[in-house]
mmCIF file with all atom_site columns, C-alpha atoms and ligand atoms in Angstrom:
data_model
loop_
_atom_site.group_PDB
_atom_site.id
_atom_site.type_symbol
_atom_site.label_atom_id
_atom_site.label_alt_id
_atom_site.label_comp_id
_atom_site.label_asym_id
_atom_site.label_entity_id
_atom_site.label_seq_id
_atom_site.pdbx_PDB_ins_code
_atom_site.Cartn_x
_atom_site.Cartn_y
_atom_site.Cartn_z
_atom_site.occupancy
_atom_site.B_iso_or_equiv
_atom_site.pdbx_formal_charge
_atom_site.auth_seq_id
_atom_site.auth_comp_id
_atom_site.auth_asym_id
_atom_site.auth_atom_id
_atom_site.pdbx_PDB_model_num
ATOM   1   C CA . MET M 1 1   ? 52.050 258.251 103.248 1.00 85.00 ? 22  MET M CA 1
ATOM   2   C CA . ALA M 1 2   ? 54.295 255.178 103.286 1.00 97.00 ? 23  ALA M CA 1
ATOM   3   C CA . SER M 1 3   ? 52.555 253.457 106.200 1.00 98.00 ? 24  SER M CA 1
ATOM   4   C CA . ARG M 1 4   ? 49.160 253.792 104.497 1.00 98.00 ? 25  ARG M CA 1
ATOM   5   C CA . SER M 1 5   ? 50.235 252.106 101.284 1.00 98.00 ? 26  SER M CA 1
ATOM   6   C CA . ALA M 1 6   ? 52.014 249.437 103.311 1.00 98.00 ? 27  ALA M CA 1
ATOM   7   C CA . LEU M 1 7   ? 48.803 248.800 105.270 1.00 98.00 ? 28  LEU M CA 1
ATOM   8   C CA . LYS M 1 8   ? 47.005 248.147 101.982 1.00 98.00 ? 29  LYS M CA 1
ATOM   9   C CA . ALA M 1 9   ? 49.544 245.435 101.205 1.00 98.00 ? 30  ALA M CA 1
ATOM   10  C CA . ALA M 1 10  ? 48.899 243.596 104.488 1.00 98.00 ? 31  ALA M CA 1
ATOM   11  C CA . TYR M 1 11  ? 48.636 239.823 104.143 1.00 99.00 ? 32  TYR M CA 1
ATOM   12  C CA . SER M 1 12  ? 46.240 238.999 106.958 1.00 98.00 ? 33  SER M CA 1
ATOM   13  C CA . PRO M 1 13  ? 43.711 236.378 105.838 1.00 98.00 ? 34  PRO M CA 1
ATOM   14  C CA . TYR M 1 14  ? 43.399 234.974 109.381 1.00 98.00 ? 35  TYR M CA 1
ATOM   15  C CA . SER M 1 15  ? 42.979 238.011 111.633 1.00 98.00 ? 36  SER M CA 1
ATOM   16  C CA . LYS M 1 16  ? 41.852 240.419 108.867 1.00 98.00 ? 37  LYS M CA 1
ATOM   17  C CA . ILE M 1 17  ? 43.786 243.059 110.796 1.00 98.00 ? 38  ILE M CA 1
ATOM   18  C CA . ARG M 1 18  ? 45.791 245.345 108.537 1.00 98.00 ? 39  ARG M CA 1
ATOM   19  C CA . VAL M 1 19  ? 48.827 247.173 109.892 1.00 98.00 ? 40  VAL M CA 1
ATOM   20  C CA . GLY M 1 20  ? 51.269 249.418 108.056 1.00 98.00 ? 41  GLY M CA 1
ATOM   21  C CA . SER M 1 21  ? 54.516 250.793 109.371 1.00 98.00 ? 42  SER M CA 1
ATOM   22  C CA . ALA M 1 22  ? 57.234 253.098 108.114 1.00 98.00 ? 43  ALA M CA 1
ATOM   23  C CA . VAL M 1 23  ? 60.654 253.914 109.496 1.00 98.00 ? 44  VAL M CA 1
ATOM   24  C CA . LEU M 1 24  ? 62.794 256.945 108.759 1.00 98.00 ? 45  LEU M CA 1
ATOM   25  C CA . THR M 1 25  ? 66.494 256.121 108.860 1.00 98.00 ? 46  THR M CA 1
ATOM   26  C CA . ASP M 1 26  ? 69.395 258.435 109.716 1.00 96.00 ? 47  ASP M CA 1
ATOM   27  C CA . ASP M 1 27  ? 70.308 258.824 106.055 1.00 96.00 ? 48  ASP M CA 1
ATOM   28  C CA . GLY M 1 28  ? 66.802 260.056 105.203 1.00 97.00 ? 49  GLY M CA 1
ATOM   29  C CA . GLN M 1 29  ? 65.451 256.877 103.675 1.00 98.00 ? 50  GLN M CA 1
ATOM   30  C CA . VAL M 1 30  ? 61.941 255.607 104.386 1.00 98.00 ? 51  VAL M CA 1
ATOM   31  C CA . PHE M 1 31  ? 61.230 251.888 104.569 1.00 98.00 ? 52  PHE M CA 1
ATOM   32  C CA . SER M 1 32  ? 57.702 250.603 104.948 1.00 98.00 ? 53  SER M CA 1
ATOM   33  C CA . GLY M 1 33  ? 56.239 247.244 105.854 1.00 98.00 ? 54  GLY M CA 1
ATOM   34  C CA . CYS M 1 34  ? 52.993 245.417 106.486 1.00 99.00 ? 55  CYS M CA 1
ATOM   35  C CA . ASN M 1 35  ? 51.991 242.460 108.622 1.00 99.00 ? 56  ASN M CA 1
ATOM   36  C CA . VAL M 1 36  ? 52.455 239.134 106.890 1.00 99.00 ? 57  VAL M CA 1
ATOM   37  C CA . GLU M 1 37  ? 50.502 236.298 108.471 1.00 98.00 ? 58  GLU M CA 1
ATOM   38  C CA . ASN M 1 38  ? 51.098 232.589 108.184 1.00 98.00 ? 59  ASN M CA 1
ATOM   39  C CA . ALA M 1 39  ? 48.872 229.520 108.404 1.00 98.00 ? 60  ALA M CA 1
ATOM   40  C CA . SER M 1 40  ? 51.001 228.390 111.341 1.00 98.00 ? 61  SER M CA 1
ATOM   41  C CA . TYR M 1 41  ? 50.135 231.675 113.093 1.00 98.00 ? 62  TYR M CA 1
ATOM   42  C CA . GLY M 1 42  ? 53.489 231.639 114.906 1.00 98.00 ? 63  GLY M CA 1
ATOM   43  C CA . ALA M 1 43  ? 55.411 232.536 111.754 1.00 98.00 ? 64  ALA M CA 1
ATOM   44  C CA . THR M 1 44  ? 53.436 235.769 111.396 1.00 98.00 ? 65  THR M CA 1
ATOM   45  C CA . ILE M 1 45  ? 55.551 238.903 111.222 1.00 98.00 ? 66  ILE M CA 1
ATOM   46  C CA . CYS M 1 46  ? 54.259 242.297 112.288 1.00 99.00 ? 67  CYS M CA 1
ATOM   47  C CA . ALA M 1 47  ? 54.343 245.408 110.126 1.00 99.00 ? 68  ALA M CA 1
ATOM   48  C CA . GLU M 1 48  ? 56.916 247.162 112.333 1.00 98.00 ? 69  GLU M CA 1
ATOM   49  C CA . ARG M 1 49  ? 59.382 244.309 112.088 1.00 98.00 ? 70  ARG M CA 1
ATOM   50  C CA . THR M 1 50  ? 58.852 244.022 108.335 1.00 98.00 ? 71  THR M CA 1
ATOM   51  C CA . ALA M 1 51  ? 59.727 247.712 107.937 1.00 98.00 ? 72  ALA M CA 1
ATOM   52  C CA . ILE M 1 52  ? 62.744 247.514 110.261 1.00 98.00 ? 73  ILE M CA 1
ATOM   53  C CA . LEU M 1 53  ? 64.107 244.334 108.700 1.00 98.00 ? 74  LEU M CA 1
ATOM   54  C CA . LYS M 1 54  ? 63.778 245.879 105.254 1.00 98.00 ? 75  LYS M CA 1
ATOM   55  C CA . ALA M 1 55  ? 65.805 248.895 106.441 1.00 98.00 ? 76  ALA M CA 1
ATOM   56  C CA . VAL M 1 56  ? 68.480 246.831 108.142 1.00 98.00 ? 77  VAL M CA 1
ATOM   57  C CA . SER M 1 57  ? 68.839 244.448 105.233 1.00 98.00 ? 78  SER M CA 1
ATOM   58  C CA . GLU M 1 58  ? 69.428 247.445 102.969 1.00 98.00 ? 79  GLU M CA 1
ATOM   59  C CA . GLY M 1 59  ? 72.200 248.682 105.270 1.00 97.00 ? 80  GLY M CA 1
ATOM   60  C CA . ALA M 1 60  ? 70.299 251.291 107.314 1.00 97.00 ? 81  ALA M CA 1
ATOM   61  C CA . LYS M 1 61  ? 70.692 250.533 110.997 1.00 95.00 ? 82  LYS M CA 1
ATOM   62  C CA . SER M 1 62  ? 69.615 253.733 112.733 1.00 98.00 ? 83  SER M CA 1
ATOM   63  C CA . ILE M 1 63  ? 65.934 254.575 113.087 1.00 98.00 ? 84  ILE M CA 1
ATOM   64  C CA . GLN M 1 64  ? 65.035 258.248 113.542 1.00 98.00 ? 85  GLN M CA 1
ATOM   65  C CA . ALA M 1 65  ? 61.263 257.755 113.767 1.00 98.00 ? 86  ALA M CA 1
ATOM   66  C CA . ILE M 1 66  ? 58.707 255.004 113.340 1.00 98.00 ? 87  ILE M CA 1
ATOM   67  C CA . VAL M 1 67  ? 55.061 255.237 112.313 1.00 98.00 ? 88  VAL M CA 1
ATOM   68  C CA . VAL M 1 68  ? 52.487 252.513 112.960 1.00 98.00 ? 89  VAL M CA 1
ATOM   69  C CA . MET M 1 69  ? 49.132 252.750 111.188 1.00 98.00 ? 90  MET M CA 1
ATOM   70  C CA . THR M 1 70  ? 46.075 250.668 112.013 1.00 98.00 ? 91  THR M CA 1
ATOM   71  C CA . GLU M 1 71  ? 42.385 250.753 111.140 1.00 98.00 ? 92  GLU M CA 1
ATOM   72  C CA . SER M 1 72  ? 41.359 250.606 114.797 1.00 98.00 ? 93  SER M CA 1
ATOM   73  C CA . ALA M 1 73  ? 39.255 253.308 116.473 1.00 98.00 ? 94  ALA M CA 1
ATOM   74  C CA . GLU M 1 74  ? 42.219 254.217 118.658 1.00 98.00 ? 95  GLU M CA 1
ATOM   75  C CA . PRO M 1 75  ? 45.805 254.013 117.387 1.00 98.00 ? 96  PRO M CA 1
ATOM   76  C CA . TRP M 1 76  ? 47.569 250.841 118.493 1.00 98.00 ? 97  TRP M CA 1
ATOM   77  C CA . ALA M 1 77  ? 51.027 250.511 119.993 1.00 98.00 ? 98  ALA M CA 1
ATOM   78  C CA . PRO M 1 78  ? 53.541 247.888 118.825 1.00 98.00 ? 99  PRO M CA 1
ATOM   79  C CA . CYS M 1 79  ? 53.553 244.414 120.377 1.00 98.00 ? 100 CYS M CA 1
ATOM   80  C CA . GLY M 1 80  ? 56.311 243.379 122.778 1.00 98.00 ? 101 GLY M CA 1
ATOM   81  C CA . LEU M 1 81  ? 58.406 241.622 120.146 1.00 98.00 ? 102 LEU M CA 1
ATOM   82  C CA . CYS M 1 82  ? 58.325 244.691 117.907 1.00 98.00 ? 103 CYS M CA 1
ATOM   83  C CA . ARG M 1 83  ? 59.219 246.963 120.837 1.00 98.00 ? 104 ARG M CA 1
ATOM   84  C CA . GLN M 1 84  ? 62.314 244.866 121.463 1.00 98.00 ? 105 GLN M CA 1
ATOM   85  C CA . VAL M 1 85  ? 63.320 245.051 117.790 1.00 98.00 ? 106 VAL M CA 1
ATOM   86  C CA . ILE M 1 86  ? 62.690 248.830 117.704 1.00 98.00 ? 107 ILE M CA 1
ATOM   87  C CA . LEU M 1 87  ? 64.971 249.193 120.758 1.00 98.00 ? 108 LEU M CA 1
ATOM   88  C CA . GLU M 1 88  ? 67.783 247.498 118.887 1.00 98.00 ? 109 GLU M CA 1
ATOM   89  C CA . PHE M 1 89  ? 67.931 250.193 116.185 1.00 98.00 ? 110 PHE M CA 1
ATOM   90  C CA . ALA M 1 90  ? 66.576 253.310 117.902 1.00 98.00 ? 111 ALA M CA 1
ATOM   91  C CA . THR M 1 91  ? 67.279 255.391 120.995 1.00 97.00 ? 112 THR M CA 1
ATOM   92  C CA . LEU M 1 92  ? 64.985 255.974 123.957 1.00 97.00 ? 113 LEU M CA 1
ATOM   93  C CA . LYS M 1 93  ? 64.228 259.409 122.495 1.00 98.00 ? 114 LYS M CA 1
ATOM   94  C CA . THR M 1 94  ? 63.188 258.142 119.070 1.00 98.00 ? 115 THR M CA 1
ATOM   95  C CA . PRO M 1 95  ? 59.606 259.212 118.258 1.00 98.00 ? 116 PRO M CA 1
ATOM   96  C CA . VAL M 1 96  ? 56.979 256.502 117.838 1.00 98.00 ? 117 VAL M CA 1
ATOM   97  C CA . ILE M 1 97  ? 53.955 257.856 115.984 1.00 98.00 ? 118 ILE M CA 1
ATOM   98  C CA . LEU M 1 98  ? 50.798 255.802 116.278 1.00 98.00 ? 119 LEU M CA 1
ATOM   99  C CA . VAL M 1 99  ? 48.028 256.689 113.841 1.00 98.00 ? 120 VAL M CA 1
ATOM   100 C CA . ASN M 1 100 ? 44.780 255.289 112.608 1.00 98.00 ? 121 ASN M CA 1
ATOM   101 C CA . THR M 1 101 ? 43.546 255.568 109.046 1.00 98.00 ? 122 THR M CA 1
ATOM   102 C CA . LYS M 1 102 ? 41.211 258.401 110.068 1.00 98.00 ? 123 LYS M CA 1
ATOM   103 C CA . GLY M 1 103 ? 44.156 260.507 111.178 1.00 96.00 ? 124 GLY M CA 1
ATOM   104 C CA . LYS M 1 104 ? 43.915 260.090 114.933 1.00 98.00 ? 125 LYS M CA 1
ATOM   105 C CA . GLN M 1 105 ? 47.456 260.314 116.270 1.00 98.00 ? 126 GLN M CA 1
ATOM   106 C CA . LYS M 1 106 ? 49.352 259.537 119.429 1.00 98.00 ? 127 LYS M CA 1
ATOM   107 C CA . ARG M 1 107 ? 53.026 260.454 119.736 1.00 98.00 ? 128 ARG M CA 1
ATOM   108 C CA . LEU M 1 108 ? 55.242 258.548 122.142 1.00 98.00 ? 129 LEU M CA 1
ATOM   109 C CA . SER M 1 109 ? 58.933 257.889 122.464 1.00 98.00 ? 130 SER M CA 1
ATOM   110 C CA . VAL M 1 110 ? 60.680 254.531 122.515 1.00 98.00 ? 131 VAL M CA 1
ATOM   111 C CA . GLY M 1 111 ? 61.591 255.194 126.166 1.00 98.00 ? 132 GLY M CA 1
ATOM   112 C CA . ARG M 1 112 ? 57.959 255.766 127.094 1.00 98.00 ? 133 ARG M CA 1
ATOM   113 C CA . LEU M 1 113 ? 56.957 252.629 125.241 1.00 97.00 ? 134 LEU M CA 1
ATOM   114 C CA . CYS M 1 114 ? 59.720 250.506 126.768 1.00 97.00 ? 135 CYS M CA 1
ATOM   115 C CA . PRO M 1 115 ? 60.312 251.337 130.434 1.00 97.00 ? 136 PRO M CA 1
ATOM   116 C CA . TYR M 1 116 ? 63.068 249.267 132.082 1.00 96.00 ? 137 TYR M CA 1
ATOM   117 C CA . ALA M 1 117 ? 64.078 247.997 128.669 1.00 96.00 ? 138 ALA M CA 1
ATOM   118 C CA . PHE M 1 118 ? 66.722 245.399 128.035 1.00 96.00 ? 139 PHE M CA 1
ATOM   119 C CA . SER M 1 119 ? 68.674 247.025 125.232 1.00 94.00 ? 140 SER M CA 1
ATOM   120 C CA . PRO M 1 120 ? 71.999 246.735 123.400 1.00 94.00 ? 141 PRO M CA 1
ATOM   121 C CA . LYS M 1 121 ? 73.467 248.876 126.228 1.00 93.00 ? 142 LYS M CA 1
ATOM   122 C CA . GLN M 1 122 ? 73.385 245.877 128.576 1.00 94.00 ? 143 GLN M CA 1
ATOM   123 C CA . MET M 1 123 ? 75.448 243.867 126.117 1.00 96.00 ? 144 MET M CA 1
ATOM   124 C CA . LYS M 1 124 ? 78.373 246.322 126.148 1.00 92.00 ? 145 LYS M CA 1
HETATM 125 N N1 . THU U 2 .   ? 50.382 243.119 114.326 1.00 67.28 ? 17  THU U N1 1
HETATM 126 C C1 . THU U 2 .   ? 51.273 244.010 113.804 1.00 67.28 ? 17  THU U C1 1
HETATM 127 O O1 . THU U 2 .   ? 51.475 244.078 112.590 1.00 67.28 ? 17  THU U O1 1
HETATM 128 N N2 . THU U 2 .   ? 51.950 244.798 114.675 1.00 67.28 ? 17  THU U N2 1
HETATM 129 C C2 . THU U 2 .   ? 51.831 244.764 116.032 1.00 67.28 ? 17  THU U C2 1
HETATM 130 O O2 . THU U 2 .   ? 52.572 245.437 116.738 1.00 67.28 ? 17  THU U O2 1
HETATM 131 C C3 . THU U 2 .   ? 50.811 243.925 116.637 1.00 67.28 ? 17  THU U C3 1
HETATM 132 C C4 . THU U 2 .   ? 50.144 242.959 115.745 1.00 67.28 ? 17  THU U C4 1
HETATM 133 C C5 . THU U 2 .   ? 49.653 242.237 113.397 1.00 67.28 ? 17  THU U C5 1
HETATM 134 C C6 . THU U 2 .   ? 50.138 240.823 113.425 1.00 67.28 ? 17  THU U C6 1
HETATM 135 C C7 . THU U 2 .   ? 48.898 240.062 113.001 1.00 67.28 ? 17  THU U C7 1
HETATM 136 O O3 . THU U 2 .   ? 48.868 239.986 111.597 1.00 67.28 ? 17  THU U O3 1
HETATM 137 C C8 . THU U 2 .   ? 47.746 240.917 113.476 1.00 67.28 ? 17  THU U C8 1
HETATM 138 O O4 . THU U 2 .   ? 48.292 242.203 113.733 1.00 67.28 ? 17  THU U O4 1
HETATM 139 C C9 . THU U 2 .   ? 47.056 240.385 114.709 1.00 67.28 ? 17  THU U C9 1
HETATM 140 O O5 . THU U 2 .   ? 47.953 240.143 115.730 1.00 67.28 ? 17  THU U O5 1
#
């Protein structure tokens, strides 16, 4: 599973929290990413944004599904910054699959995760 191998690549010497993410794009490609921390803390990038930025920088701008894997007892949902970035490249119906390494799963949609979202629609 792409998110699991991404999680293993996490660079998180400060929080020790490992997160892996994978996005499926409309052309069937899978891009994965991990959290990459920084000594300044503020320059840390989350796993979801790593995966999305990898996809976008390879030309894939439409996300069909996103998986977020954590080692927490309950699956964790993306932070606010990541939600905003997901919104940019997904639709409100796009599935968001939250899993932990033991296989516990929670399936949401972007719309459920981002009520009253500010999205590219407002910029049209
Ligand atoms: N983190 C993610 O990778 N994704 C999120 O949505 C929330 C937080 C990471 C960033 C940091 O390395 C650690 O978790 C603690 O915030």
